[in-house]
Amino acid sequence: MTNRAAAARYARALFSVSVKEQDLRRVAADLGGFLDLVEGHEMLKRVLRNPGIPASRKRAIVADILARLGGVTAPVAELLALLAERGRLGLLREVAGLFRARVLDHLDIVEAYVTTAYPLTSGRTAATEHKLVEATGHKVTMTTNVDSEILGGVVVRLGTTVYDASVARQIERMRQDLLEA
């Protein structure tokens, strides 16, 4: 079984357990928080992913971290213990991403990544988010980014679809049209 398939199984299992009795946003936040903690400490990340370290030791490390964090939802704690026991903590980033995608789909939320040449004002941000809600028919969670290389306009990524209305892209299209003529 590939790592992606294994991560998908863990994410699906966590979702199945959590959807009935837990606040899905909290479960996702707990899982993401633990991932951020591990990713933020290089030594911890290496220890938890090292196949030479016994699973029992990794499980004890995870349990100690969870005890110090306190208040982590039971499904997340159980998943992390299971991943530690099975030597699968290396899948944590992918499991968290796949779980988050399932939660957003369940809550009918679409992630939008909006890139502009200049920072958006709060009014423009709200207007852009409103337009995306109208266009998609879903709730939208929007992340903005500034990239001066696009010169102007906007680039929006919704899932795997990219809408590029940047000035840089328009110039590139004009250049291609002139070269083909």
Tab-separated table of C-alpha atoms in Angstrom:
chain	number	residue	atom	x	y	z
A	1	MET	CA	0.000	0.000	0.000
A	2	THR	CA	1.371	3.427	-0.931
A	3	ASN	CA	1.885	6.110	1.672
A	4	ARG	CA	-0.901	8.199	0.097
A	5	ALA	CA	-3.339	5.279	0.317
A	6	ALA	CA	-2.364	4.612	3.935
A	7	ALA	CA	-2.730	8.299	4.815
A	8	ALA	CA	-6.148	8.346	3.137
A	9	ARG	CA	-7.250	5.376	5.242
A	10	TYR	CA	-6.141	7.030	8.475
A	11	ALA	CA	-7.832	10.304	7.482
A	12	ARG	CA	-11.034	8.485	6.524
A	13	ALA	CA	-11.039	6.569	9.824
A	14	LEU	CA	-10.473	9.749	11.855
A	15	PHE	CA	-13.301	11.443	9.973
A	16	SER	CA	-15.668	8.503	10.500
A	17	VAL	CA	-14.997	8.464	14.230
A	18	SER	CA	-15.154	12.251	14.599
A	19	VAL	CA	-18.144	13.160	12.447
A	20	LYS	CA	-20.688	11.652	14.825
A	21	GLU	CA	-19.541	12.904	18.212
A	22	GLN	CA	-16.911	15.599	17.773
A	23	ASP	CA	-16.618	19.173	16.569
A	24	LEU	CA	-14.850	18.540	13.253
A	25	ARG	CA	-13.190	21.952	13.258
A	26	ARG	CA	-11.713	21.274	16.682
A	27	VAL	CA	-10.457	17.844	15.626
A	28	ALA	CA	-8.840	19.391	12.544
A	29	ALA	CA	-7.318	22.163	14.683
A	30	ASP	CA	-5.942	19.650	17.201
A	31	LEU	CA	-4.403	17.530	14.465
A	32	GLY	CA	-3.002	20.608	12.719
A	33	GLY	CA	-1.650	21.947	15.995
A	34	PHE	CA	0.215	18.742	16.741
A	35	LEU	CA	1.585	18.710	13.190
A	36	ASP	CA	2.764	22.317	13.530
A	37	LEU	CA	4.454	21.459	16.820
A	38	VAL	CA	6.325	18.533	15.267
A	39	GLU	CA	7.221	20.461	12.099
A	40	GLY	CA	8.489	23.361	14.208
A	41	HIS	CA	11.042	21.224	16.050
A	42	GLU	CA	13.520	19.568	13.731
A	43	MET	CA	14.906	17.184	16.350
A	44	LEU	CA	11.436	16.033	17.405
A	45	LYS	CA	10.471	15.486	13.776
A	46	ARG	CA	13.586	13.387	13.155
A	47	VAL	CA	13.036	11.312	16.298
A	48	LEU	CA	9.387	10.582	15.512
A	49	ARG	CA	10.184	9.597	11.920
A	50	ASN	CA	13.302	7.568	12.711
A	51	PRO	CA	12.618	3.862	12.063
A	52	GLY	CA	15.466	2.927	14.434
A	53	ILE	CA	13.634	4.262	17.469
A	54	PRO	CA	11.245	1.701	18.978
A	55	ALA	CA	7.529	2.298	18.532
A	56	SER	CA	6.995	2.124	22.287
A	57	ARG	CA	9.399	5.059	22.779
A	58	LYS	CA	7.648	7.103	20.068
A	59	ARG	CA	4.288	6.374	21.626
A	60	ALA	CA	5.611	7.537	25.002
A	61	ILE	CA	6.932	10.760	23.426
A	62	VAL	CA	3.571	11.405	21.736
A	63	ALA	CA	1.716	10.688	24.994
A	64	ASP	CA	4.004	13.084	26.889
A	65	ILE	CA	3.463	15.845	24.319
A	66	LEU	CA	-0.311	15.327	24.384
A	67	ALA	CA	-0.331	15.431	28.187
A	68	ARG	CA	1.556	18.732	28.124
A	69	LEU	CA	-0.770	20.169	25.495
A	70	GLY	CA	-3.866	19.031	27.368
A	71	GLY	CA	-7.370	19.119	25.971
A	72	VAL	CA	-6.628	17.356	22.697
A	73	THR	CA	-9.707	15.544	21.391
A	74	ALA	CA	-9.774	11.803	22.029
A	75	PRO	CA	-9.871	10.779	18.337
A	76	VAL	CA	-6.726	12.809	17.623
A	77	ALA	CA	-4.922	11.381	20.646
A	78	GLU	CA	-5.884	7.854	19.604
A	79	LEU	CA	-4.813	8.433	16.002
A	80	LEU	CA	-1.434	9.817	17.057
A	81	ALA	CA	-0.863	6.865	19.400
A	82	LEU	CA	-1.791	4.469	16.591
A	83	LEU	CA	0.526	6.189	14.104
A	84	ALA	CA	3.345	6.062	16.662
A	85	GLU	CA	2.714	2.385	17.414
A	86	ARG	CA	2.729	1.464	13.734
A	87	GLY	CA	5.721	3.604	12.829
A	88	ARG	CA	3.581	5.808	10.577
A	89	LEU	CA	4.135	9.272	12.073
A	90	GLY	CA	5.836	10.206	8.795
A	91	LEU	CA	2.329	10.230	7.290
A	92	LEU	CA	1.086	12.884	9.704
A	93	ARG	CA	1.277	15.830	7.272
A	94	GLU	CA	-0.607	13.944	4.578
A	95	VAL	CA	-3.188	12.558	7.011
A	96	ALA	CA	-3.845	16.067	8.343
A	97	GLY	CA	-4.231	17.478	4.829
A	98	LEU	CA	-6.583	14.733	3.699
A	99	PHE	CA	-8.617	14.981	6.906
A	100	ARG	CA	-8.903	18.760	6.516
A	101	ALA	CA	-10.097	18.312	2.931
A	102	ARG	CA	-12.790	15.860	4.104
A	103	VAL	CA	-13.928	18.254	6.827
A	104	LEU	CA	-14.162	21.188	4.420
A	105	ASP	CA	-16.104	19.073	1.943
A	106	HIS	CA	-18.465	17.902	4.694
A	107	LEU	CA	-19.020	21.493	5.849
A	108	ASP	CA	-19.512	22.640	2.219
A	109	ILE	CA	-16.531	24.980	2.367
A	110	VAL	CA	-14.199	25.708	-0.541
A	111	GLU	CA	-10.654	26.930	0.025
A	112	ALA	CA	-9.643	29.894	-2.099
A	113	TYR	CA	-6.099	31.205	-2.456
A	114	VAL	CA	-6.100	34.748	-3.813
A	115	THR	CA	-2.900	36.403	-5.032
A	116	THR	CA	-2.726	40.109	-5.832
A	117	ALA	CA	0.098	42.497	-6.639
A	118	TYR	CA	-0.770	44.718	-3.676
A	119	PRO	CA	-2.338	43.962	-0.294
A	120	LEU	CA	-6.135	43.989	-0.351
A	121	THR	CA	-7.994	46.361	1.931
A	122	SER	CA	-10.453	44.741	4.316
A	123	GLY	CA	-13.310	45.993	2.112
A	124	ARG	CA	-11.755	44.485	-1.038
A	125	THR	CA	-11.082	41.240	0.810
A	126	ALA	CA	-14.718	40.996	1.897
A	127	ALA	CA	-15.946	41.879	-1.613
A	128	THR	CA	-13.669	39.268	-3.190
A	129	GLU	CA	-14.812	36.632	-0.736
A	130	HIS	CA	-18.450	37.529	-1.434
A	131	LYS	CA	-17.876	37.197	-5.208
A	132	LEU	CA	-16.266	33.787	-4.688
A	133	VAL	CA	-19.224	32.640	-2.587
A	134	GLU	CA	-21.578	33.734	-5.380
A	135	ALA	CA	-19.433	32.074	-8.057
A	136	THR	CA	-19.010	28.744	-6.283
A	137	GLY	CA	-22.295	28.435	-4.427
A	138	HIS	CA	-20.311	27.299	-1.373
A	139	LYS	CA	-18.968	28.898	1.764
A	140	VAL	CA	-15.431	30.107	1.155
A	141	THR	CA	-12.387	30.269	3.343
A	142	MET	CA	-9.955	32.638	1.689
A	143	THR	CA	-6.211	33.035	2.060
A	144	THR	CA	-4.608	36.090	0.486
A	145	ASN	CA	-1.076	36.448	-0.757
A	146	VAL	CA	0.861	39.346	-2.271
A	147	ASP	CA	3.128	38.772	-5.277
A	148	SER	CA	4.351	41.909	-7.017
A	149	GLU	CA	5.458	39.868	-10.048
A	150	ILE	CA	1.867	39.574	-11.266
A	151	LEU	CA	1.962	43.391	-11.751
A	152	GLY	CA	-1.777	43.804	-11.169
A	153	GLY	CA	-5.052	41.931	-11.346
A	154	VAL	CA	-5.691	38.755	-9.426
A	155	VAL	CA	-4.927	35.033	-9.467
A	156	VAL	CA	-7.434	32.773	-7.707
A	157	ARG	CA	-6.919	29.090	-6.986
A	158	LEU	CA	-10.004	27.107	-6.009
A	159	GLY	CA	-8.990	23.517	-5.380
A	160	THR	CA	-7.035	22.482	-8.467
A	161	THR	CA	-8.521	25.169	-10.728
A	162	VAL	CA	-6.594	28.401	-11.261
A	163	TYR	CA	-8.194	31.573	-12.588
A	164	ASP	CA	-5.410	33.876	-13.730
A	165	ALA	CA	-6.556	37.427	-14.441
A	166	SER	CA	-3.189	38.977	-13.699
A	167	VAL	CA	-1.596	41.701	-15.799
A	168	ALA	CA	1.499	39.515	-16.195
A	169	ARG	CA	-0.636	36.742	-17.716
A	170	GLN	CA	-2.391	39.189	-20.045
A	171	ILE	CA	0.991	40.465	-21.256
A	172	GLU	CA	2.141	36.880	-21.800
A	173	ARG	CA	-0.977	36.119	-23.865
A	174	MET	CA	-0.417	39.230	-25.999
A	175	ARG	CA	3.206	38.195	-26.524
A	176	GLN	CA	2.132	34.698	-27.603
A	177	ASP	CA	-0.486	36.131	-29.979
A	178	LEU	CA	2.114	38.426	-31.578
A	179	LEU	CA	4.599	35.562	-31.967
A	180	GLU	CA	1.970	33.331	-33.600
A	181	ALA	CA	0.822	36.019	-36.055
